[in-house]
CSV table of C-alpha atoms and ligand atoms in Angstrom, one decimal:
chain,number,residue,atom,x,y,z
A,1,MET,CA,-17.7,-19.9,-5.0
A,2,ALA,CA,-18.6,-17.8,-2.0
A,3,ASN,CA,-17.8,-14.2,-2.1
A,4,LEU,CA,-17.4,-11.3,0.4
A,5,THR,CA,-20.2,-8.9,-0.5
A,6,ASP,CA,-21.0,-5.9,1.8
A,7,THR,CA,-24.4,-4.2,2.3
A,8,PHE,CA,-23.5,-1.6,-0.4
A,9,GLY,CA,-23.0,-4.4,-3.0
A,10,ARG,CA,-19.2,-4.1,-3.1
A,11,VAL,CA,-17.3,-7.4,-3.4
A,12,ALA,CA,-13.9,-7.7,-1.6
A,13,ASN,CA,-11.4,-9.7,-3.6
A,14,ASN,CA,-8.2,-7.8,-2.6
A,15,LEU,CA,-6.5,-8.6,0.7
A,16,ARG,CA,-3.7,-6.5,2.1
A,17,ILE,CA,-1.7,-8.3,4.7
A,18,SER,CA,0.7,-6.4,7.0
A,19,VAL,CA,3.6,-8.7,8.0
A,20,THR,CA,5.2,-6.3,10.6
A,21,ASP,CA,4.6,-2.9,12.2
A,22,ARG,CA,8.3,-2.2,12.4
A,23,CYS,CA,10.1,0.2,10.1
A,24,ASN,CA,13.6,1.5,9.6
A,25,PHE,CA,12.3,4.8,8.1
A,26,ARG,CA,10.4,7.5,9.9
A,27,CYS,CA,8.4,9.1,7.0
A,28,ARG,CA,6.9,12.3,8.3
A,29,TYR,CA,3.4,11.6,7.0
A,30,CYS,CA,3.4,8.1,8.6
A,31,MET,CA,5.1,8.0,12.0
A,32,PRO,CA,6.9,10.3,14.5
A,33,GLU,CA,10.7,10.5,14.8
A,34,GLU,CA,10.7,9.2,18.4
A,35,GLY,CA,8.5,7.0,20.6
A,36,MET,CA,7.3,4.2,18.3
A,37,GLU,CA,6.6,1.0,20.2
A,38,TRP,CA,6.7,-2.2,18.3
A,39,LEU,CA,4.7,-5.4,18.8
A,40,LYS,CA,6.4,-8.3,20.4
A,41,LYS,CA,7.3,-11.1,18.1
A,42,ASN,CA,4.7,-13.6,19.4
A,43,MET,CA,2.0,-11.0,18.7
A,44,LEU,CA,2.7,-11.1,15.0
A,45,LEU,CA,0.9,-13.7,12.9
A,46,SER,CA,3.4,-16.5,11.9
A,47,PHE,CA,3.8,-17.3,8.2
A,48,GLU,CA,1.8,-20.5,8.8
A,49,GLU,CA,-1.1,-18.5,10.3
A,50,ILE,CA,-1.0,-16.0,7.4
A,51,GLY,CA,-0.9,-19.0,5.0
A,52,ARG,CA,-4.0,-20.5,6.6
A,53,LEU,CA,-5.9,-17.2,6.5
A,54,THR,CA,-4.9,-16.8,2.9
A,55,GLU,CA,-6.4,-20.2,2.1
A,56,ILE,CA,-9.6,-19.2,3.9
A,57,PHE,CA,-9.8,-15.8,2.2
A,58,ALA,CA,-9.3,-17.6,-1.2
A,59,THR,CA,-12.4,-19.8,-0.5
A,60,LEU,CA,-14.2,-16.5,0.0
A,61,GLY,CA,-13.3,-15.1,-3.4
A,62,VAL,CA,-10.1,-13.2,-2.7
A,63,THR,CA,-7.7,-13.5,-5.6
A,64,LYS,CA,-5.2,-10.7,-5.0
A,65,ILE,CA,-2.8,-10.3,-2.1
A,66,ARG,CA,-0.6,-7.4,-1.2
A,67,LEU,CA,2.1,-7.8,1.5
A,68,THR,CA,2.9,-4.6,3.3
A,69,GLY,CA,3.8,-3.2,6.7
A,70,GLY,CA,5.6,-1.4,8.4
A,71,GLU,CA,8.5,-2.3,6.3
A,72,PRO,CA,7.7,-5.9,5.0
A,73,LEU,CA,11.3,-6.6,4.0
A,74,MET,CA,12.3,-6.3,7.7
A,75,ARG,CA,10.4,-9.6,8.3
A,76,LYS,CA,13.0,-12.3,8.2
A,77,GLU,CA,12.9,-14.5,5.0
A,78,LEU,CA,9.8,-12.9,3.6
A,79,TRP,CA,10.3,-14.8,0.4
A,80,LYS,CA,9.2,-17.9,2.3
A,81,LEU,CA,5.8,-16.3,2.9
A,82,VAL,CA,5.6,-15.3,-0.8
A,83,ALA,CA,6.2,-18.9,-1.7
A,84,LEU,CA,3.5,-20.1,0.7
A,85,VAL,CA,0.9,-17.6,-0.7
A,86,ARG,CA,1.9,-18.6,-4.2
A,87,GLY,CA,0.9,-22.1,-3.4
A,88,VAL,CA,-2.7,-21.1,-2.5
A,89,ARG,CA,-5.0,-22.1,-5.4
A,90,ASP,CA,-7.0,-19.2,-6.8
A,91,ILE,CA,-4.5,-16.5,-5.7
A,92,ARG,CA,-3.8,-14.9,-9.0
A,93,ASP,CA,-1.7,-11.9,-8.1
A,94,ILE,CA,0.9,-11.3,-5.3
A,95,ALA,CA,2.2,-7.7,-4.8
A,96,LEU,CA,4.5,-6.1,-2.3
A,97,THR,CA,4.8,-2.5,-1.0
A,98,THR,CA,8.2,-1.6,0.3
A,99,ASN,CA,10.4,1.4,1.1
A,100,GLY,CA,13.1,-0.3,-1.0
A,101,TYR,CA,15.9,-0.3,1.6
A,102,PHE,CA,16.4,-4.1,1.6
A,103,LEU,CA,15.2,-4.6,-2.0
A,104,ALA,CA,18.5,-4.8,-3.8
A,105,GLU,CA,19.5,-7.9,-1.7
A,106,GLN,CA,16.0,-9.5,-1.8
A,107,ALA,CA,14.4,-8.8,-5.1
A,108,ARG,CA,15.7,-11.9,-6.9
A,109,LEU,CA,14.6,-14.2,-4.0
A,110,LEU,CA,11.2,-12.6,-3.9
A,111,ARG,CA,10.8,-12.9,-7.7
A,112,GLY,CA,11.9,-16.5,-7.6
A,113,ALA,CA,9.4,-17.3,-4.8
A,114,GLY,CA,6.5,-16.0,-7.0
A,115,LEU,CA,6.1,-12.3,-6.3
A,116,ASP,CA,4.4,-10.7,-9.3
A,117,ARG,CA,4.6,-7.0,-8.7
A,118,ILE,CA,6.2,-4.4,-6.5
A,119,ASN,CA,5.5,-0.8,-5.4
A,120,VAL,CA,8.4,1.1,-4.0
A,121,SER,CA,7.8,4.3,-2.0
A,122,LEU,CA,10.1,7.1,-3.2
A,123,ASP,CA,9.0,10.6,-2.2
A,124,SER,CA,11.8,12.5,-3.8
A,125,LEU,CA,14.4,12.3,-6.6
A,126,ASP,CA,16.6,14.7,-4.6
A,127,PRO,CA,18.6,13.0,-1.8
A,128,ALA,CA,18.2,16.0,0.5
A,129,THR,CA,14.4,16.2,0.1
A,130,PHE,CA,14.2,12.4,0.4
A,131,SER,CA,15.9,12.7,3.8
A,132,VAL,CA,13.4,15.4,4.9
A,133,MET,CA,10.4,13.2,3.9
A,134,ALA,CA,11.8,9.8,5.2
A,135,ARG,CA,13.9,11.3,8.1
A,136,ARG,CA,16.6,9.0,6.9
A,137,ALA,CA,19.3,9.6,4.4
A,138,TYR,CA,18.6,6.4,2.5
A,139,PHE,CA,17.9,7.7,-1.1
A,140,ASP,CA,20.8,5.6,-2.6
A,141,ARG,CA,19.6,2.3,-1.1
A,142,THR,CA,16.0,2.9,-2.2
A,143,TRP,CA,17.1,3.8,-5.7
A,144,GLU,CA,19.4,0.8,-6.0
A,145,GLY,CA,16.4,-1.4,-4.9
A,146,ILE,CA,14.3,0.0,-7.7
A,147,GLU,CA,17.1,-0.7,-10.2
A,148,GLU,CA,17.4,-4.3,-9.0
A,149,ALA,CA,13.6,-4.8,-9.1
A,150,LEU,CA,13.7,-3.7,-12.8
A,151,ARG,CA,16.7,-5.9,-13.6
A,152,CYS,CA,15.2,-9.0,-12.1
A,153,GLY,CA,11.9,-8.7,-14.1
A,154,LEU,CA,9.4,-7.6,-11.5
A,155,SER,CA,6.8,-6.0,-13.6
A,156,PRO,CA,5.5,-3.4,-13.5
A,157,VAL,CA,7.6,-1.6,-11.0
A,158,LYS,CA,5.5,1.2,-9.5
A,159,VAL,CA,6.9,4.1,-7.5
A,160,ASN,CA,4.6,5.6,-4.9
A,161,VAL,CA,5.0,9.3,-4.2
A,162,VAL,CA,3.1,11.0,-1.4
A,163,LEU,CA,3.1,14.8,-2.1
A,164,ILE,CA,3.2,17.3,0.7
A,165,ARG,CA,2.7,21.0,-0.2
A,166,GLY,CA,5.9,23.0,0.3
A,167,VAL,CA,8.1,19.9,0.7
A,168,ASN,CA,8.2,17.8,-2.5
A,169,ASP,CA,5.5,19.3,-4.7
A,170,GLY,CA,8.2,21.0,-6.8
A,171,GLU,CA,9.1,17.6,-8.2
A,172,ILE,CA,5.9,16.6,-10.0
A,173,GLU,CA,7.4,17.3,-13.4
A,174,ALA,CA,10.7,15.5,-12.5
A,175,PHE,CA,8.8,12.4,-11.5
A,176,ALA,CA,6.8,12.6,-14.8
A,177,SER,CA,10.1,12.7,-16.7
A,178,LEU,CA,11.2,9.5,-14.8
A,179,ALA,CA,8.0,7.8,-15.9
A,180,ARG,CA,8.8,8.7,-19.5
A,181,ALA,CA,12.4,7.7,-19.4
A,182,ARG,CA,12.2,4.4,-17.6
A,183,PRO,CA,9.7,1.4,-17.4
A,184,ILE,CA,8.4,2.7,-14.1
A,185,ILE,CA,4.8,3.7,-13.3
A,186,VAL,CA,4.8,6.7,-11.0
A,187,ARG,CA,1.8,7.0,-8.8
A,188,PHE,CA,1.0,10.3,-6.9
A,189,ILE,CA,-0.9,9.7,-3.7
A,190,GLU,CA,-2.7,12.4,-1.8
A,191,PHE,CA,-1.5,12.9,1.8
A,192,MET,CA,-4.1,11.4,4.2
A,193,PRO,CA,-4.6,12.2,7.9
A,194,ILE,CA,-3.6,8.8,9.3
A,195,GLY,CA,0.0,9.2,10.5
A,196,ARG,CA,0.8,10.0,14.1
A,197,GLU,CA,2.0,13.6,14.5
A,198,ASP,CA,1.9,13.9,10.7
A,199,GLY,CA,1.1,17.6,10.6
A,200,TRP,CA,-1.8,17.0,8.2
A,201,SER,CA,-4.0,19.8,7.1
A,202,ILE,CA,-6.1,20.2,4.0
A,203,GLU,CA,-3.7,22.9,2.8
A,204,SER,CA,-0.8,20.4,2.9
A,205,VAL,CA,-2.6,18.1,0.4
A,206,VAL,CA,-1.7,18.5,-3.2
A,207,PRO,CA,-4.9,17.6,-5.1
A,208,THR,CA,-4.3,15.1,-7.9
A,209,ARG,CA,-6.2,17.4,-10.3
A,210,GLU,CA,-3.2,19.9,-9.9
A,211,VAL,CA,-0.8,17.1,-10.6
A,212,ILE,CA,-2.5,16.2,-13.9
A,213,GLU,CA,-2.7,19.8,-15.0
A,214,ARG,CA,0.9,20.5,-14.3
A,215,ILE,CA,2.2,17.4,-16.1
A,216,ASP,CA,-0.3,17.9,-19.0
A,217,ALA,CA,1.1,21.4,-19.5
A,218,VAL,CA,4.6,20.0,-20.3
A,219,ALA,CA,3.7,16.7,-21.9
A,220,HIS,CA,0.2,15.9,-23.2
A,221,LEU,CA,-1.5,13.2,-21.1
A,222,VAL,CA,-4.1,10.8,-22.3
A,223,PRO,CA,-6.4,8.8,-19.9
A,224,VAL,CA,-5.8,5.1,-20.0
A,225,ASP,CA,-9.2,3.5,-20.7
A,226,ARG,CA,-10.3,1.1,-18.1
A,227,ASP,CA,-11.3,-2.1,-19.8
A,228,PRO,CA,-15.0,-2.5,-18.9
A,229,ALA,CA,-14.6,-6.3,-19.4
A,230,SER,CA,-12.2,-6.4,-16.4
A,231,ALA,CA,-13.9,-6.0,-13.0
A,232,ASP,CA,-10.4,-5.5,-11.4
A,233,ALA,CA,-9.5,-2.7,-13.8
A,234,VAL,CA,-12.6,-0.8,-12.9
A,235,LYS,CA,-11.9,-1.2,-9.2
A,236,ALA,CA,-8.4,0.1,-9.3
A,237,PRO,CA,-8.1,3.3,-7.1
A,238,ALA,CA,-5.5,4.9,-9.4
A,239,GLU,CA,-6.6,6.9,-12.3
A,240,ARG,CA,-4.1,6.2,-15.1
A,241,TYR,CA,-2.7,8.3,-17.8
A,242,ARG,CA,-0.2,7.7,-20.6
A,243,PHE,CA,1.8,10.3,-22.5
A,244,ALA,CA,0.4,11.2,-25.9
A,245,ASP,CA,3.8,10.5,-27.6
A,246,GLY,CA,4.2,7.0,-26.2
A,247,ALA,CA,6.6,6.1,-23.4
A,248,GLY,CA,5.5,6.1,-19.8
A,249,GLU,CA,2.5,6.0,-17.6
A,250,ILE,CA,1.5,7.8,-14.4
A,251,GLY,CA,-1.3,7.3,-11.9
A,252,VAL,CA,-3.0,9.4,-9.4
A,253,ILE,CA,-4.7,8.3,-6.2
A,254,SER,CA,-7.2,10.9,-5.0
A,255,SER,CA,-8.1,9.4,-1.6
A,256,VAL,CA,-8.8,12.9,-0.1
A,257,THR,CA,-10.3,15.0,-3.0
A,258,GLN,CA,-12.1,12.2,-4.9
A,259,PRO,CA,-12.5,9.2,-2.6
A,260,PHE,CA,-13.0,5.9,-4.4
A,261,CYS,CA,-14.8,4.2,-1.5
A,262,GLY,CA,-17.9,3.4,-3.7
A,263,ASP,CA,-15.7,1.0,-5.7
A,264,CYS,CA,-13.5,-0.3,-2.9
A,265,ASN,CA,-12.7,-4.0,-3.2
A,266,ARG,CA,-10.1,-4.1,-0.4
A,267,VAL,CA,-9.9,-5.5,3.1
A,268,ARG,CA,-6.9,-5.7,5.4
A,269,ILE,CA,-5.2,-7.8,8.1
A,270,THR,CA,-2.9,-6.1,10.5
A,271,SER,CA,0.4,-7.7,11.6
A,272,ASP,CA,-1.2,-8.8,14.8
A,273,GLY,CA,-4.1,-10.5,13.0
A,274,LYS,CA,-6.9,-8.0,13.3
A,275,PHE,CA,-9.2,-7.9,10.3
A,276,ARG,CA,-10.2,-4.4,9.1
A,277,THR,CA,-12.7,-3.6,6.3
A,278,CYS,CA,-11.3,-0.1,5.7
A,279,LEU,CA,-8.0,1.7,6.3
A,280,PHE,CA,-10.1,4.2,8.4
A,281,SER,CA,-12.1,1.6,10.3
A,282,LEU,CA,-12.8,2.2,13.9
A,283,LYS,CA,-13.5,-1.4,14.6
A,284,GLU,CA,-11.4,-4.6,14.1
A,285,THR,CA,-12.1,-8.3,14.3
A,286,ASP,CA,-9.6,-10.4,16.1
A,287,LEU,CA,-8.7,-13.3,13.7
A,288,ARG,CA,-5.5,-14.2,15.7
A,289,ALA,CA,-7.6,-15.1,18.7
A,290,LEU,CA,-9.7,-17.4,16.5
A,291,LEU,CA,-6.6,-19.0,14.9
A,292,ARG,CA,-4.9,-19.5,18.3
A,293,GLY,CA,-8.1,-20.6,20.0
A,294,GLY,CA,-8.5,-23.6,17.7
A,295,ALA,CA,-11.5,-22.3,15.6
A,296,PRO,CA,-12.2,-24.4,12.5
A,297,ASP,CA,-11.9,-22.8,9.1
A,298,ALA,CA,-15.7,-22.6,8.7
A,299,GLU,CA,-16.0,-20.5,11.8
A,300,ILE,CA,-13.2,-18.1,10.7
A,301,ALA,CA,-14.7,-17.8,7.3
A,302,ALA,CA,-18.1,-17.0,8.7
A,303,THR,CA,-16.6,-14.4,11.0
A,304,ILE,CA,-14.8,-12.7,8.1
A,305,ALA,CA,-18.0,-12.7,6.0
A,306,GLY,CA,-19.9,-11.2,8.9
A,307,ALA,CA,-17.4,-8.4,9.3
A,308,VAL,CA,-17.5,-7.6,5.6
A,309,LYS,CA,-21.3,-7.2,5.9
A,310,GLY,CA,-20.6,-4.4,8.3
A,311,LYS,CA,-18.1,-2.6,6.0
A,312,GLU,CA,-18.4,1.2,6.3
A,313,GLU,CA,-19.8,3.1,3.3
A,314,GLY,CA,-16.6,5.2,3.1
A,315,HIS,CA,-14.2,7.4,5.0
A,316,LEU,CA,-15.1,10.9,6.1
A,317,ILE,CA,-11.7,12.6,5.6
A,318,ASN,CA,-12.1,16.4,5.7
A,319,ARG,CA,-15.7,16.1,6.7
A,320,PRO,CA,-17.2,16.9,10.1
A,321,GLY,CA,-17.7,13.3,11.3
A,322,PHE,CA,-14.1,12.2,10.6
A,323,VAL,CA,-12.4,10.3,13.4
A,324,ARG,CA,-8.8,9.3,13.0
A,325,PRO,CA,-8.1,5.6,13.7
A,326,GLU,CA,-5.9,5.0,16.7
A,327,ARG,CA,-3.4,3.1,14.7
A,328,THR,CA,-0.9,4.6,12.3
A,329,MET,CA,-0.7,3.5,8.7
A,330,SER,CA,2.4,1.6,9.5
A,331,SER,CA,0.6,-0.4,12.2
A,332,ILE,CA,-2.5,-1.0,10.1
A,333,GLY,CA,-0.6,-1.9,6.9
A,334,GLY,CA,-0.6,0.7,4.1
B,401,SAM,N1,7.0,0.6,4.3
B,401,SAM,C1,6.4,0.4,3.1
B,401,SAM,C2,6.4,1.6,2.2
B,401,SAM,O1,6.6,2.7,2.7
B,401,SAM,O2,6.2,1.4,1.0
B,401,SAM,C3,5.0,-0.2,3.2
B,401,SAM,C4,4.1,0.4,4.2
B,401,SAM,S1,3.6,2.1,3.9
B,401,SAM,C5,2.6,2.4,5.3
B,401,SAM,C6,2.5,1.9,2.5
B,401,SAM,C7,2.2,3.1,1.7
B,401,SAM,O3,1.5,4.0,2.5
B,401,SAM,C8,3.5,3.9,1.2
B,401,SAM,O4,3.4,4.1,-0.1
B,401,SAM,C9,3.3,5.2,2.0
B,401,SAM,O5,3.8,6.2,1.2
B,401,SAM,C10,1.8,5.3,2.2
B,401,SAM,N2,1.5,6.2,3.3
B,401,SAM,C11,1.8,6.2,4.5
B,401,SAM,N3,1.3,7.2,5.3
B,401,SAM,C12,0.5,7.9,4.4
B,401,SAM,C13,-0.3,9.0,4.5
B,401,SAM,N4,-0.4,9.7,5.7
B,401,SAM,N5,-0.9,9.5,3.4
B,401,SAM,C14,-0.8,8.8,2.2
B,401,SAM,N6,0.0,7.7,2.0
B,401,SAM,C15,0.6,7.3,3.1
B,402,SF4,FE1,8.0,3.1,7.1
B,402,SF4,FE2,6.5,2.9,4.9
B,402,SF4,FE3,5.7,4.3,7.1
B,402,SF4,FE4,7.7,5.3,5.6
B,402,SF4,S1,5.6,4.9,4.9
B,402,SF4,S2,7.7,5.2,7.9
B,402,SF4,S3,8.7,3.4,5.0
B,402,SF4,S4,6.0,2.2,7.0
């Protein structure tokens, strides 16, 4: 089978698809409170267009799909897209990243349609701090979404926590307790400079090293060995740890302090059908124009493979050459 190899020898087998740029939250690290403008409906890829692209990417060696956004569960009947992707031969793993607001009502449908795994963003266990992070007082809805995902057997349920110094970094130990008490993998993500008006500075980033040290001080952590036989395991951006006495697991994603670009196996499609080889890419390839212009599959596949050849070596966050992409994370697809 063909595969998507770049000039640094990395193979892309993991495609993140944004299904909408819209969101009902206003997380302070992602988008401003006011002034977001959304794409018109006809600018979004249809489910059929996403299905066709998934087929093409599968012929190019992609085996893992993550649906994201914006808030993906705002896209009407997302479960139908999950079912469409599930039907693509060679797609082994379908995951979803969500803020959880609509999850309680949709988890069972999504599971039934073939969703394998879910990541729910939850930046605080305290409703007041949650409202500061998300700028919406929706803690209870998100929490209920997590409970329903667990009840209906989505496994594993991962909780994504973006830490911002001085806002929610007091909760590292509380999140570790959650990971021990419940079958939830808590993943701490370093704050990246990609939101609009996000107030990012290097001082606001809580290095994952500090997260590990603080948790280890109260409950001994053991690194989870990455199985060298599994190419996917080695490529995972999260460093994983379990607790020495058994229950629970945490992960840390050190995008700023220890970038994992050298092992990156990801590529992305924005909700308006632009192909990006990196979250921080400054260039995009317009797949929607090809789809709507009647291009055959072979031409689209060749365009994708050509774009992957030009994949950047890595991002330059906190280095002199760093340039922020114009789009926010919500518009690229996180
Ligand atoms: N709305 C969904 C959600 O929040 O889970 C999916 C899209 S969101 C853009 C995907 C992930 O990106 C979330 O886990 C969010 O916390 C993370 N994210 C957004 N902006 C970020 C930033 N500036 N730094 C680090 N992570 C960020
Ligand atoms: Fe919405 Fe997700 Fe961005 Fe928060 S992180 S504003 S939930 S897209």
